[in-house]
Structure formats: structure tokens, C-alpha cells
mmCIF file of C-alpha atoms in Angstrom:
data_model
loop_
_atom_site.group_PDB
_atom_site.id
_atom_site.type_symbol
_atom_site.label_atom_id
_atom_site.label_comp_id
_atom_site.label_asym_id
_atom_site.label_seq_id
_atom_site.Cartn_x
_atom_site.Cartn_y
_atom_site.Cartn_z
ATOM 1 C CA MET A 254 -21.146 145.372 108.418
ATOM 2 C CA LYS A 255 -17.706 145.971 109.811
ATOM 3 C CA LYS A 256 -17.080 142.266 110.545
ATOM 4 C CA VAL A 257 -18.209 141.180 107.054
ATOM 5 C CA TYR A 258 -15.848 143.673 105.435
ATOM 6 C CA ILE A 259 -12.816 142.374 107.348
ATOM 7 C CA LEU A 260 -13.631 138.746 106.504
ATOM 8 C CA THR A 261 -13.848 139.518 102.786
ATOM 9 C CA ILE A 262 -10.347 140.972 102.741
ATOM 10 C CA SER A 263 -8.904 137.999 104.638
ATOM 11 C CA LEU A 264 -10.361 135.488 102.206
ATOM 12 C CA GLY A 265 -8.985 137.452 99.261
ATOM 13 C CA MET A 266 -5.535 137.417 100.761
ATOM 14 C CA LEU A 267 -5.698 133.661 101.352
ATOM 15 C CA LEU A 268 -6.756 132.998 97.766
ATOM 16 C CA SER A 269 -4.027 135.223 96.441
ATOM 17 C CA CYS A 270 -1.327 133.544 98.508
ATOM 18 C CA GLY A 271 -2.577 130.084 97.664
ATOM 19 C CA GLY A 272 -2.513 130.758 93.923
ATOM 20 C CA GLY A 273 1.163 131.769 93.954
ATOM 21 C CA GLY A 274 2.280 128.313 95.061
ATOM 22 C CA ASP A 275 1.043 126.685 91.841
ATOM 23 C CA ASN A 276 3.494 128.694 89.705
ATOM 24 C CA ASP A 277 6.721 127.766 91.519
ATOM 25 C CA SER A 278 7.567 125.215 88.829
ATOM 26 C CA ASP A 279 7.498 127.948 86.164
ATOM 27 C CA PHE A 280 10.831 129.400 87.400
ATOM 28 C CA ILE A 281 13.767 127.709 85.601
ATOM 29 C CA THR A 282 17.355 128.644 86.357
ATOM 30 C CA THR A 283 19.604 128.827 83.278
ATOM 31 C CA THR A 284 23.368 129.271 83.153
ATOM 32 C CA GLU A 285 25.059 131.080 80.262
ATOM 33 C CA ASN A 286 27.513 128.899 78.367
ATOM 34 C CA LYS A 287 30.978 130.456 78.438
ATOM 35 C CA ALA A 288 33.495 130.185 75.607
ATOM 36 C CA PRO A 289 36.752 128.242 76.017
ATOM 37 C CA THR A 290 40.062 130.048 76.293
ATOM 38 C CA THR A 291 42.006 130.977 73.167
ATOM 39 C CA PRO A 292 44.596 128.304 72.293
ATOM 40 C CA LEU A 293 48.271 129.303 72.163
ATOM 41 C CA LYS A 294 50.241 128.293 69.081
ATOM 42 C CA VAL A 295 53.268 126.014 69.558
ATOM 43 C CA TYR A 296 54.421 125.207 65.990
ATOM 44 C CA PRO A 297 55.107 126.567 63.449
ATOM 45 C CA LEU A 298 55.922 129.914 64.969
ATOM 46 C CA ASN A 299 56.338 133.152 63.034
ATOM 47 C CA ASN A 300 58.903 133.124 60.195
ATOM 48 C CA THR A 301 59.535 129.373 60.451
ATOM 49 C CA LEU A 302 61.004 127.458 57.508
ATOM 50 C CA CYS A 303 59.303 124.046 57.438
ATOM 51 C CA VAL A 304 61.742 121.608 55.817
ATOM 52 C CA ASP A 305 59.106 118.851 55.727
ATOM 53 C CA ASN A 306 56.028 119.913 53.778
ATOM 54 C CA ALA A 307 53.891 117.541 55.892
ATOM 55 C CA VAL A 308 53.501 120.244 58.519
ATOM 56 C CA LYS A 309 52.348 119.288 62.012
ATOM 57 C CA PHE A 310 50.446 122.243 63.440
ATOM 58 C CA GLU A 311 50.512 122.254 67.238
ATOM 59 C CA TRP A 312 48.894 124.380 69.940
ATOM 60 C CA ASN A 313 48.251 124.289 73.678
ATOM 61 C CA GLU A 314 45.032 122.866 75.061
ATOM 62 C CA SER A 315 42.217 125.303 75.798
ATOM 63 C CA THR A 316 40.240 125.183 79.021
ATOM 64 C CA ASP A 317 36.463 125.480 79.170
ATOM 65 C CA PRO A 318 34.848 127.237 82.199
ATOM 66 C CA ASP A 319 31.841 124.898 81.989
ATOM 67 C CA ASN A 320 33.956 121.749 81.493
ATOM 68 C CA ASN A 321 32.434 121.176 78.064
ATOM 69 C CA SER A 322 34.346 119.132 75.521
ATOM 70 C CA VAL A 323 36.433 121.269 73.148
ATOM 71 C CA SER A 324 37.495 120.917 69.522
ATOM 72 C CA TYR A 325 39.671 123.208 67.426
ATOM 73 C CA LYS A 326 39.245 125.010 64.118
ATOM 74 C CA LEU A 327 42.485 125.446 62.167
ATOM 75 C CA GLU A 328 42.762 127.880 59.255
ATOM 76 C CA VAL A 329 45.650 128.103 56.769
ATOM 77 C CA SER A 330 45.767 130.877 54.173
ATOM 78 C CA GLU A 331 48.139 132.463 51.685
ATOM 79 C CA THR A 332 47.046 135.913 52.903
ATOM 80 C CA ASN A 333 47.290 137.383 56.395
ATOM 81 C CA SER A 334 43.691 138.618 56.151
ATOM 82 C CA PHE A 335 42.406 135.018 55.817
ATOM 83 C CA SER A 336 39.915 136.317 53.257
ATOM 84 C CA SER A 337 40.388 133.064 51.341
ATOM 85 C CA LEU A 338 41.419 129.807 52.973
ATOM 86 C CA SER A 339 43.759 127.181 51.586
ATOM 87 C CA TYR A 340 42.807 124.748 54.355
ATOM 88 C CA ASN A 341 40.004 124.800 56.915
ATOM 89 C CA GLU A 342 40.349 121.854 59.305
ATOM 90 C CA THR A 343 38.770 120.648 62.552
ATOM 91 C CA SER A 344 40.588 118.604 65.182
ATOM 92 C CA ASN A 345 39.650 117.140 68.557
ATOM 93 C CA ALA A 346 43.353 116.963 69.441
ATOM 94 C CA THR A 347 45.883 119.760 69.920
ATOM 95 C CA SER A 348 47.654 119.050 66.636
ATOM 96 C CA LYS A 349 46.888 118.469 62.974
ATOM 97 C CA ILE A 350 49.125 117.319 60.102
ATOM 98 C CA ILE A 351 48.509 118.905 56.689
ATOM 99 C CA VAL A 352 50.564 118.127 53.578
ATOM 100 C CA LEU A 353 51.256 121.461 51.868
ATOM 101 C CA PRO A 354 52.772 122.315 48.488
ATOM 102 C CA LYS A 355 56.499 122.990 48.625
ATOM 103 C CA GLY A 356 58.074 126.398 48.256
ATOM 104 C CA LYS A 357 55.074 128.457 49.381
ATOM 105 C CA ALA A 358 54.417 130.951 52.178
ATOM 106 C CA TYR A 359 51.391 130.529 54.421
ATOM 107 C CA TYR A 360 49.682 132.018 57.475
ATOM 108 C CA TRP A 361 47.860 130.007 60.131
ATOM 109 C CA ARG A 362 45.670 130.532 63.184
ATOM 110 C CA VAL A 363 43.464 128.415 65.443
ATOM 111 C CA LYS A 364 40.461 128.837 67.750
ATOM 112 C CA ALA A 365 38.596 126.616 70.228
ATOM 113 C CA VAL A 366 34.920 125.607 69.978
ATOM 114 C CA ASP A 367 33.010 123.775 72.718
ATOM 115 C CA ASN A 368 30.245 121.216 72.139
ATOM 116 C CA LYS A 369 27.607 123.921 72.654
ATOM 117 C CA GLN A 370 29.147 126.042 69.862
ATOM 118 C CA ALA A 371 30.664 128.732 72.078
ATOM 119 C CA GLU A 372 33.851 129.901 70.346
ATOM 120 C CA SER A 373 37.040 131.516 71.584
ATOM 121 C CA THR A 374 38.730 134.298 69.680
ATOM 122 C CA TYR A 375 41.324 133.285 67.103
ATOM 123 C CA SER A 376 44.924 133.035 68.140
ATOM 124 C CA SER A 377 47.329 135.506 66.607
ATOM 125 C CA SER A 378 48.443 134.467 63.130
ATOM 126 C CA SER A 379 51.923 133.231 62.211
ATOM 127 C CA GLN A 380 53.575 133.076 58.811
ATOM 128 C CA PHE A 381 55.773 130.196 57.701
ATOM 129 C CA LEU A 382 57.378 128.853 54.563
ATOM 130 C CA THR A 383 57.564 125.331 53.149
ATOM 131 C CA GLU A 384 60.950 124.567 51.637
ATOM 132 C CA GLY A 385 61.019 123.983 47.891
ATOM 133 C CA GLU A 386 62.708 121.173 45.976
ATOM 134 C CA GLY A 387 66.442 121.816 45.740
ATOM 135 C CA VAL A 388 65.970 125.431 46.699
ATOM 136 C CA THR A 389 69.087 127.363 47.699
ATOM 137 C CA ASN A 390 67.271 130.686 48.075
ATOM 138 C CA ASN A 391 63.833 131.082 49.611
ATOM 139 C CA LEU A 392 61.483 133.880 48.661
ATOM 140 C CA PRO A 393 60.881 136.681 51.152
ATOM 141 C CA PHE A 394 57.637 136.582 53.099
ATOM 142 C CA LEU A 395 54.776 138.825 52.072
ATOM 143 C CA PRO A 396 55.107 142.314 53.581
ATOM 144 C CA VAL A 397 52.720 143.097 56.432
ATOM 145 C CA LEU A 398 51.036 146.484 56.653
ATOM 146 C CA ALA A 399 51.928 148.367 59.842
ATOM 147 C CA TYR A 400 50.479 151.868 59.264
ATOM 148 C CA PRO A 401 47.916 153.063 58.509
ATOM 149 C CA GLU A 402 45.416 150.264 59.080
ATOM 150 C CA LEU A 403 43.645 148.876 56.045
ATOM 151 C CA ASN A 404 40.800 151.164 54.909
ATOM 152 C CA ALA A 405 41.845 153.804 57.445
ATOM 153 C CA GLU A 406 40.956 157.453 56.935
ATOM 154 C CA ILE A 407 43.801 159.897 57.447
ATOM 155 C CA VAL A 408 43.667 163.611 58.137
ATOM 156 C CA GLY A 409 45.952 165.907 56.172
ATOM 157 C CA PHE A 410 47.789 165.730 52.880
ATOM 158 C CA SER A 411 50.753 163.568 53.867
ATOM 159 C CA VAL A 412 51.255 160.272 55.693
ATOM 160 C CA THR A 413 54.201 158.022 56.506
ATOM 161 C CA LEU A 414 53.338 154.518 55.345
ATOM 162 C CA SER A 415 55.076 151.613 57.057
ATOM 163 C CA TRP A 416 55.256 147.833 56.773
ATOM 164 C CA THR A 417 57.278 144.891 58.033
ATOM 165 C CA ALA A 418 59.034 142.205 56.011
ATOM 166 C CA SER A 419 61.214 139.178 56.728
ATOM 167 C CA ASP A 420 63.231 136.483 55.001
ATOM 168 C CA VAL A 421 64.068 132.998 56.344
ATOM 169 C CA ASP A 422 67.526 133.208 54.722
ATOM 170 C CA ASN A 423 68.198 136.514 56.519
ATOM 171 C CA ASP A 424 68.933 138.177 53.185
ATOM 172 C CA THR A 425 69.083 141.963 53.002
ATOM 173 C CA LEU A 426 65.759 143.131 51.625
ATOM 174 C CA THR A 427 64.946 146.068 49.373
ATOM 175 C CA PHE A 428 61.549 147.427 48.404
ATOM 176 C CA ASP A 429 59.788 148.914 45.414
ATOM 177 C CA VAL A 430 56.781 151.021 46.405
ATOM 178 C CA TYR A 431 53.771 151.681 44.190
ATOM 179 C CA LEU A 432 51.157 154.261 45.143
ATOM 180 C CA ASP A 433 48.302 155.976 43.322
ATOM 181 C CA THR A 434 44.494 156.095 43.127
ATOM 182 C CA ASN A 435 44.159 153.075 40.836
ATOM 183 C CA SER A 436 42.874 149.879 42.467
ATOM 184 C CA ASN A 437 45.972 148.151 41.050
ATOM 185 C CA PRO A 438 48.608 150.868 41.508
ATOM 186 C CA THR A 439 51.123 151.287 38.688
ATOM 187 C CA THR A 440 52.985 154.433 39.765
ATOM 188 C CA LYS A 441 56.363 153.457 41.226
ATOM 189 C CA VAL A 442 57.143 156.125 43.809
ATOM 190 C CA SER A 443 60.284 154.476 45.235
ATOM 191 C CA GLU A 444 62.702 151.800 44.029
ATOM 192 C CA ASN A 445 65.257 149.586 45.798
ATOM 193 C CA GLN A 446 64.827 151.364 49.119
ATOM 194 C CA THR A 447 65.992 149.594 52.270
ATOM 195 C CA GLU A 448 63.675 151.422 54.688
ATOM 196 C CA THR A 449 60.306 149.930 55.575
ATOM 197 C CA THR A 450 58.622 153.344 55.473
ATOM 198 C CA TYR A 451 57.614 155.746 52.743
ATOM 199 C CA THR A 452 56.266 159.278 53.251
ATOM 200 C CA ALA A 453 53.545 160.147 50.770
ATOM 201 C CA SER A 454 52.887 163.861 50.359
ATOM 202 C CA ASN A 455 50.692 166.168 48.265
ATOM 203 C CA LEU A 456 47.760 163.808 48.642
ATOM 204 C CA THR A 457 44.348 164.831 47.331
ATOM 205 C CA ALA A 458 41.477 165.236 49.785
ATOM 206 C CA ALA A 459 38.495 162.856 49.727
ATOM 207 C CA SER A 460 40.384 160.238 47.715
ATOM 208 C CA THR A 461 41.181 156.553 48.045
ATOM 209 C CA TYR A 462 44.839 155.595 47.602
ATOM 210 C CA TYR A 463 46.210 152.132 46.903
ATOM 211 C CA LEU A 464 49.611 150.887 48.044
ATOM 212 C CA LYS A 465 51.652 147.907 46.871
ATOM 213 C CA VAL A 466 55.104 146.894 48.109
ATOM 214 C CA ILE A 467 57.386 144.492 46.243
ATOM 215 C CA VAL A 468 60.042 142.758 48.357
ATOM 216 C CA LYS A 469 63.387 141.705 46.816
ATOM 217 C CA ASP A 470 66.097 139.688 48.540
ATOM 218 C CA GLY A 471 69.069 140.442 46.240
ATOM 219 C CA ASN A 472 69.366 136.798 45.149
ATOM 220 C CA GLY A 473 66.612 136.869 42.576
ATOM 221 C CA GLY A 474 63.801 136.269 45.060
ATOM 222 C CA ILE A 475 60.860 138.623 44.536
ATOM 223 C CA THR A 476 57.583 138.688 46.458
ATOM 224 C CA ILE A 477 54.736 140.936 45.345
ATOM 225 C CA GLY A 478 52.722 142.186 48.287
ATOM 226 C CA GLN A 479 48.997 142.526 48.621
ATOM 227 C CA ILE A 480 47.315 145.789 47.650
ATOM 228 C CA TRP A 481 46.386 147.971 50.617
ATOM 229 C CA ASN A 482 44.261 151.084 50.631
ATOM 230 C CA PHE A 483 43.596 154.144 52.764
ATOM 231 C CA LYS A 484 41.436 157.232 52.394
ATOM 232 C CA THR A 485 42.054 160.943 52.778
ATOM 233 C CA LYS A 486 39.484 163.056 54.581
#
């Protein structure tokens, strides 16, 4: 009985080992596709005045870790949030010419996409202006919100709001500030100020406030900014 018992175990082990060899082909090695690097913008850079409205957008070539072929997605918008696009173009090269209307301000950014659809992050955005016909004074650029972030929630009953603004003619800029709880604020809380900050006080708790800044260059150029909002806790 002892010899029979040992033989049974040995046969079972042989069958078990033999069966494993048939499944070797079931193991497939896969490699994760990696995204290309984010392209760096070359032209137009921030606050550029484009004299020719046939603008040639240029950026540096991205590299792909897997050596996949790469194309580029170019977005042009009139808002720095890119919530709506004026142009949405694809290019296999590191440049793209787009004919734009004259006398308008735009923002642009670009990202890389490989042939397996892995995407880089977008480049930072840059604003630029196309020169108008016979224009001697260009409009200021749209103001850019600096603090607080859009839709941010603040603690307390006062906050110092800040923004940035620029002008291709290097004109001295002044600002009108509108702030209230209406989605299109109508309460002018400051007029013709030169500072790019405004301290709002006596705010109401658990409320949503809306901010609008109008930029004036002193030569008749006026740019109405986007409406921003923040919340009080």
C-alpha cells in the first residue's frame, strides 16, 4: 500500500507540470503608450501685435517616448478660458497659418497628439492682437483674473481682488470695477483707478459675487472684460 500511494502522488505532479506548458502562449506582454511632450510656443508670444493678419503660429517639435508619429492641435479663442473656439486646427508640422480678422484680440495654445491618441497637456496660452486697418490706437487686451481663482470660495467678509492688463501701445491704463451679486454686475464700485487691485469689504456670507473690469487706455480705447465670480463661505 505504501508504494502505490507514492506512485499516485508522482503521477499527479507530472500531469500538473505537463499541463502548465500548454498555457505559455496565453501570456502577452503589453507596453503602455506614453504621451508626447508638451510643445513650446515660438510665435506669437504674449502681448504680440501681429501686423499681418495672416498669422503664422509656430511651436517647437514635441518628442514621443515611443517614437510614434505626432500631430498638433491648435486652438484660437477670443477668451482665455477657451470655452468657445474661433479656430480649432490640426497640423502635422510645427506651424500653421490662419487668416484672422483685423483689429481683434485672441488667445492661442497648442498640444501634441500621437498616432495612438495619447495627448500631451496644452501649452500655456498667449494673447495677441491683429492690427486693424489704419489704426493709430489699439485696444487694450482683455484683463486677466489673478485672484481669487474663478469660482473660488473665500473665507471672511472682505477680499482683495486682483487682475492683470496690458496694451500693445504701452498706454497708461485705468480701470472701472463693477461688483455685486447680479450675474451681469451693474454696481460700479470704482472708477478710473490705476491700480490692478480692488478690496471688497462688507460681503455677505453664503453669496455669489460677480466681478467685471473695464480697461481704458486714455485714447478712446475701451475693452470690457469677462465676468468673473467667487463665493463667500
